[in-house]
């Protein structure tokens, strides 16, 4: 029988803490693809709560790092920070790890920090409004860049 576990999953099951570069944009603005790193330990499903960022395996086989939207009797429901669609339910066995910290520009930021927890809760609250917020922010950025180019 073939072992479908990745080295990442095996390391987590052995009790190791891992550090990986993030890929993709589903967790933007928390993670910038290729720049930021995630520090992850093995997850204990009973300890997980709304707002935790977890590493899980989709039924399709892909490992994903997303935030817990809610936990119900039928499983976990997840959402990326740059998404509005909720995915789930996921079974406990699909959850592989939980984010302990992230590294941005060399700075180690723990997920237990009060400021991080506050921002996480606020961002979850804003889920229905994320698309208009992100579009507005992108529009403002374009205007600012245009003004800066004219000033040169």
PDB file of C-alpha atoms in Angstrom:
ATOM      1  CA  UNK A   1       0.000   0.000   0.000  1.00  0.00           C
ATOM      2  CA  UNK A   2       1.316   3.440  -0.971  1.00  0.00           C
ATOM      3  CA  UNK A   3       2.041   6.046   1.735  1.00  0.00           C
ATOM      4  CA  UNK A   4       0.240   9.240   0.642  1.00  0.00           C
ATOM      5  CA  UNK A   5       1.668  11.388   3.445  1.00  0.00           C
ATOM      6  CA  UNK A   6       4.087  14.166   2.618  1.00  0.00           C
ATOM      7  CA  UNK A   7       7.326  14.840   4.471  1.00  0.00           C
ATOM      8  CA  UNK A   8       5.536  17.820   6.051  1.00  0.00           C
ATOM      9  CA  UNK A   9       2.801  15.620   7.500  1.00  0.00           C
ATOM     10  CA  UNK A  10       5.298  13.051   8.745  1.00  0.00           C
ATOM     11  CA  UNK A  11       7.394  15.739  10.455  1.00  0.00           C
ATOM     12  CA  UNK A  12       4.292  17.159  12.155  1.00  0.00           C
ATOM     13  CA  UNK A  13       3.141  13.709  13.316  1.00  0.00           C
ATOM     14  CA  UNK A  14       6.591  13.145  14.831  1.00  0.00           C
ATOM     15  CA  UNK A  15       6.072  16.255  16.973  1.00  0.00           C
ATOM     16  CA  UNK A  16       8.330  18.557  14.988  1.00  0.00           C
ATOM     17  CA  UNK A  17       7.653  22.222  14.376  1.00  0.00           C
ATOM     18  CA  UNK A  18       8.104  23.128  10.727  1.00  0.00           C
ATOM     19  CA  UNK A  19       8.806  26.377   8.923  1.00  0.00           C
ATOM     20  CA  UNK A  20       7.594  26.717   5.323  1.00  0.00           C
ATOM     21  CA  UNK A  21       7.404  29.474   2.719  1.00  0.00           C
ATOM     22  CA  UNK A  22       3.821  30.206   1.786  1.00  0.00           C
ATOM     23  CA  UNK A  23       2.580  29.981  -1.798  1.00  0.00           C
ATOM     24  CA  UNK A  24      -0.491  31.462  -3.419  1.00  0.00           C
ATOM     25  CA  UNK A  25      -2.686  34.402  -2.559  1.00  0.00           C
ATOM     26  CA  UNK A  26      -5.643  32.924  -0.667  1.00  0.00           C
ATOM     27  CA  UNK A  27      -4.213  34.175   2.655  1.00  0.00           C
ATOM     28  CA  UNK A  28      -3.245  37.665   1.454  1.00  0.00           C
ATOM     29  CA  UNK A  29      -2.731  40.110   3.174  1.00  0.00           C
ATOM     30  CA  UNK A  30      -1.497  37.906   6.033  1.00  0.00           C
ATOM     31  CA  UNK A  31       0.919  36.026   3.777  1.00  0.00           C
ATOM     32  CA  UNK A  32       2.749  37.326   0.723  1.00  0.00           C
ATOM     33  CA  UNK A  33       3.556  34.373  -1.529  1.00  0.00           C
ATOM     34  CA  UNK A  34       7.258  33.511  -1.504  1.00  0.00           C
ATOM     35  CA  UNK A  35       8.151  36.204   1.041  1.00  0.00           C
ATOM     36  CA  UNK A  36       6.521  35.107   4.286  1.00  0.00           C
ATOM     37  CA  UNK A  37       7.053  31.897   6.217  1.00  0.00           C
ATOM     38  CA  UNK A  38       4.633  29.942   8.387  1.00  0.00           C
ATOM     39  CA  UNK A  39       5.733  28.197  11.596  1.00  0.00           C
ATOM     40  CA  UNK A  40       3.446  25.210  12.168  1.00  0.00           C
ATOM     41  CA  UNK A  41       3.079  22.470  14.778  1.00  0.00           C
ATOM     42  CA  UNK A  42       0.861  19.392  14.853  1.00  0.00           C
ATOM     43  CA  UNK A  43      -2.770  20.280  15.502  1.00  0.00           C
ATOM     44  CA  UNK A  44      -4.947  18.851  18.237  1.00  0.00           C
ATOM     45  CA  UNK A  45      -8.505  19.214  16.921  1.00  0.00           C
ATOM     46  CA  UNK A  46     -10.026  19.656  20.386  1.00  0.00           C
ATOM     47  CA  UNK A  47      -7.797  22.722  20.986  1.00  0.00           C
ATOM     48  CA  UNK A  48      -8.627  24.513  17.729  1.00  0.00           C
ATOM     49  CA  UNK A  49     -10.887  27.553  17.716  1.00  0.00           C
ATOM     50  CA  UNK A  50     -12.365  30.134  15.380  1.00  0.00           C
ATOM     51  CA  UNK A  51      -9.646  32.282  13.869  1.00  0.00           C
ATOM     52  CA  UNK A  52      -6.839  29.713  14.115  1.00  0.00           C
ATOM     53  CA  UNK A  53      -4.901  29.198  10.897  1.00  0.00           C
ATOM     54  CA  UNK A  54      -4.523  25.507  10.145  1.00  0.00           C
ATOM     55  CA  UNK A  55      -2.786  23.343   7.589  1.00  0.00           C
ATOM     56  CA  UNK A  56      -5.193  20.790   6.164  1.00  0.00           C
ATOM     57  CA  UNK A  57      -5.414  18.299   3.326  1.00  0.00           C
ATOM     58  CA  UNK A  58      -8.292  18.715   0.908  1.00  0.00           C
ATOM     59  CA  UNK A  59      -9.952  15.567  -0.412  1.00  0.00           C
ATOM     60  CA  UNK A  60      -8.263  16.411  -3.738  1.00  0.00           C
ATOM     61  CA  UNK A  61      -4.898  15.910  -1.996  1.00  0.00           C
ATOM     62  CA  UNK A  62      -3.721  19.534  -1.823  1.00  0.00           C
ATOM     63  CA  UNK A  63      -2.291  20.902   1.447  1.00  0.00           C
ATOM     64  CA  UNK A  64      -3.871  24.277   2.283  1.00  0.00           C
ATOM     65  CA  UNK A  65      -3.248  26.884   4.978  1.00  0.00           C
ATOM     66  CA  UNK A  66      -6.528  28.690   5.846  1.00  0.00           C
ATOM     67  CA  UNK A  67      -8.335  30.160   8.814  1.00  0.00           C
ATOM     68  CA  UNK A  68     -11.099  28.420  10.781  1.00  0.00           C
ATOM     69  CA  UNK A  69     -14.405  30.175  10.148  1.00  0.00           C
ATOM     70  CA  UNK A  70     -16.339  27.931  12.504  1.00  0.00           C
ATOM     71  CA  UNK A  71     -16.365  24.480  14.054  1.00  0.00           C
ATOM     72  CA  UNK A  72     -19.634  22.561  14.166  1.00  0.00           C
ATOM     73  CA  UNK A  73     -20.553  18.993  15.013  1.00  0.00           C
ATOM     74  CA  UNK A  74     -20.113  17.985  11.347  1.00  0.00           C
ATOM     75  CA  UNK A  75     -16.587  19.432  11.070  1.00  0.00           C
ATOM     76  CA  UNK A  76     -14.477  22.512  10.475  1.00  0.00           C
ATOM     77  CA  UNK A  77     -15.364  25.294   8.053  1.00  0.00           C
ATOM     78  CA  UNK A  78     -12.447  27.226   6.563  1.00  0.00           C
ATOM     79  CA  UNK A  79     -11.859  30.471   4.698  1.00  0.00           C
ATOM     80  CA  UNK A  80      -8.759  32.116   3.241  1.00  0.00           C
ATOM     81  CA  UNK A  81      -8.068  35.703   4.282  1.00  0.00           C
ATOM     82  CA  UNK A  82      -8.341  36.775   0.635  1.00  0.00           C
ATOM     83  CA  UNK A  83     -11.563  34.843   0.044  1.00  0.00           C
ATOM     84  CA  UNK A  84     -15.219  35.072   0.927  1.00  0.00           C
ATOM     85  CA  UNK A  85     -16.306  31.512   0.084  1.00  0.00           C
ATOM     86  CA  UNK A  86     -16.386  29.121   3.031  1.00  0.00           C
ATOM     87  CA  UNK A  87     -15.069  25.591   2.546  1.00  0.00           C
ATOM     88  CA  UNK A  88     -16.257  22.650   4.573  1.00  0.00           C
ATOM     89  CA  UNK A  89     -17.047  20.659   6.468  1.00  0.00           C
ATOM     90  CA  UNK A  90     -13.587  19.182   6.940  1.00  0.00           C
ATOM     91  CA  UNK A  91     -13.047  16.133   9.096  1.00  0.00           C
ATOM     92  CA  UNK A  92     -10.669  16.213  12.071  1.00  0.00           C
ATOM     93  CA  UNK A  93      -8.366  13.804  10.200  1.00  0.00           C
ATOM     94  CA  UNK A  94      -7.854  16.379   7.423  1.00  0.00           C
ATOM     95  CA  UNK A  95      -6.338  18.905   9.852  1.00  0.00           C
ATOM     96  CA  UNK A  96      -2.563  18.411   9.979  1.00  0.00           C
ATOM     97  CA  UNK A  97      -1.118  21.447  11.734  1.00  0.00           C
ATOM     98  CA  UNK A  98      -1.809  24.799  13.346  1.00  0.00           C
ATOM     99  CA  UNK A  99       0.038  28.087  12.849  1.00  0.00           C
ATOM    100  CA  UNK A 100       2.219  29.086  15.823  1.00  0.00           C
ATOM    101  CA  UNK A 101       3.842  32.112  14.243  1.00  0.00           C
ATOM    102  CA  UNK A 102       4.781  33.661  10.944  1.00  0.00           C
ATOM    103  CA  UNK A 103       7.922  35.363   9.749  1.00  0.00           C
ATOM    104  CA  UNK A 104       7.578  38.576   7.777  1.00  0.00           C
ATOM    105  CA  UNK A 105      10.691  40.417   6.641  1.00  0.00           C
ATOM    106  CA  UNK A 106      12.744  38.565   9.251  1.00  0.00           C
ATOM    107  CA  UNK A 107      10.386  39.435  12.103  1.00  0.00           C
ATOM    108  CA  UNK A 108       8.934  36.515  14.102  1.00  0.00           C
ATOM    109  CA  UNK A 109       5.286  37.166  14.998  1.00  0.00           C
ATOM    110  CA  UNK A 110       3.505  34.745  17.330  1.00  0.00           C
ATOM    111  CA  UNK A 111      -0.198  34.051  16.884  1.00  0.00           C
ATOM    112  CA  UNK A 112      -0.702  34.482  20.638  1.00  0.00           C
ATOM    113  CA  UNK A 113       0.105  38.192  20.470  1.00  0.00           C
ATOM    114  CA  UNK A 114      -2.972  40.255  21.423  1.00  0.00           C
ATOM    115  CA  UNK A 115      -2.655  42.553  18.397  1.00  0.00           C
ATOM    116  CA  UNK A 116      -2.556  39.573  16.026  1.00  0.00           C
ATOM    117  CA  UNK A 117      -5.594  37.959  17.723  1.00  0.00           C
ATOM    118  CA  UNK A 118      -7.536  41.229  17.496  1.00  0.00           C
ATOM    119  CA  UNK A 119      -6.751  41.668  13.794  1.00  0.00           C
ATOM    120  CA  UNK A 120      -7.686  38.034  13.100  1.00  0.00           C
ATOM    121  CA  UNK A 121     -11.085  38.414  14.736  1.00  0.00           C
ATOM    122  CA  UNK A 122     -11.698  41.703  12.960  1.00  0.00           C
ATOM    123  CA  UNK A 123     -10.764  40.217   9.563  1.00  0.00           C
ATOM    124  CA  UNK A 124     -13.138  37.278  10.128  1.00  0.00           C
ATOM    125  CA  UNK A 125     -15.894  39.731  11.009  1.00  0.00           C
ATOM    126  CA  UNK A 126     -15.263  41.571   7.730  1.00  0.00           C
ATOM    127  CA  UNK A 127     -15.550  38.411   5.584  1.00  0.00           C
ATOM    128  CA  UNK A 128     -18.762  39.500   3.798  1.00  0.00           C
ATOM    129  CA  UNK A 129     -17.187  42.871   2.961  1.00  0.00           C
ATOM    130  CA  UNK A 130     -13.712  41.711   1.876  1.00  0.00           C
ATOM    131  CA  UNK A 131     -14.203  42.024  -1.882  1.00  0.00           C
ATOM    132  CA  UNK A 132     -15.310  45.677  -1.779  1.00  0.00           C
ATOM    133  CA  UNK A 133     -12.566  46.485   0.769  1.00  0.00           C
ATOM    134  CA  UNK A 134      -9.844  44.876  -1.361  1.00  0.00           C
ATOM    135  CA  UNK A 135     -11.122  46.552  -4.558  1.00  0.00           C
ATOM    136  CA  UNK A 136     -11.200  49.945  -2.832  1.00  0.00           C
ATOM    137  CA  UNK A 137      -7.681  49.444  -1.448  1.00  0.00           C
ATOM    138  CA  UNK A 138      -6.395  48.459  -4.915  1.00  0.00           C
ATOM    139  CA  UNK A 139      -8.039  51.552  -6.424  1.00  0.00           C
ATOM    140  CA  UNK A 140      -6.477  53.842  -3.822  1.00  0.00           C
ATOM    141  CA  UNK A 141      -3.076  52.234  -4.429  1.00  0.00           C
ATOM    142  CA  UNK A 142      -3.354  52.900  -8.184  1.00  0.00           C
ATOM    143  CA  UNK A 143      -4.264  56.546  -7.592  1.00  0.00           C
ATOM    144  CA  UNK A 144      -1.344  57.028  -5.186  1.00  0.00           C
ATOM    145  CA  UNK A 145       1.068  55.407  -7.664  1.00  0.00           C
ATOM    146  CA  UNK A 146      -0.222  57.645 -10.455  1.00  0.00           C
ATOM    147  CA  UNK A 147       0.274  60.761  -8.318  1.00  0.00           C
ATOM    148  CA  UNK A 148       3.813  59.668  -7.391  1.00  0.00           C
ATOM    149  CA  UNK A 149       4.710  59.098 -11.058  1.00  0.00           C
ATOM    150  CA  UNK A 150       3.493  62.627 -11.932  1.00  0.00           C
ATOM    151  CA  UNK A 151       5.561  64.125  -9.106  1.00  0.00           C
ATOM    152  CA  UNK A 152       8.776  62.647 -10.558  1.00  0.00           C
TER     153      UNK A 152
END
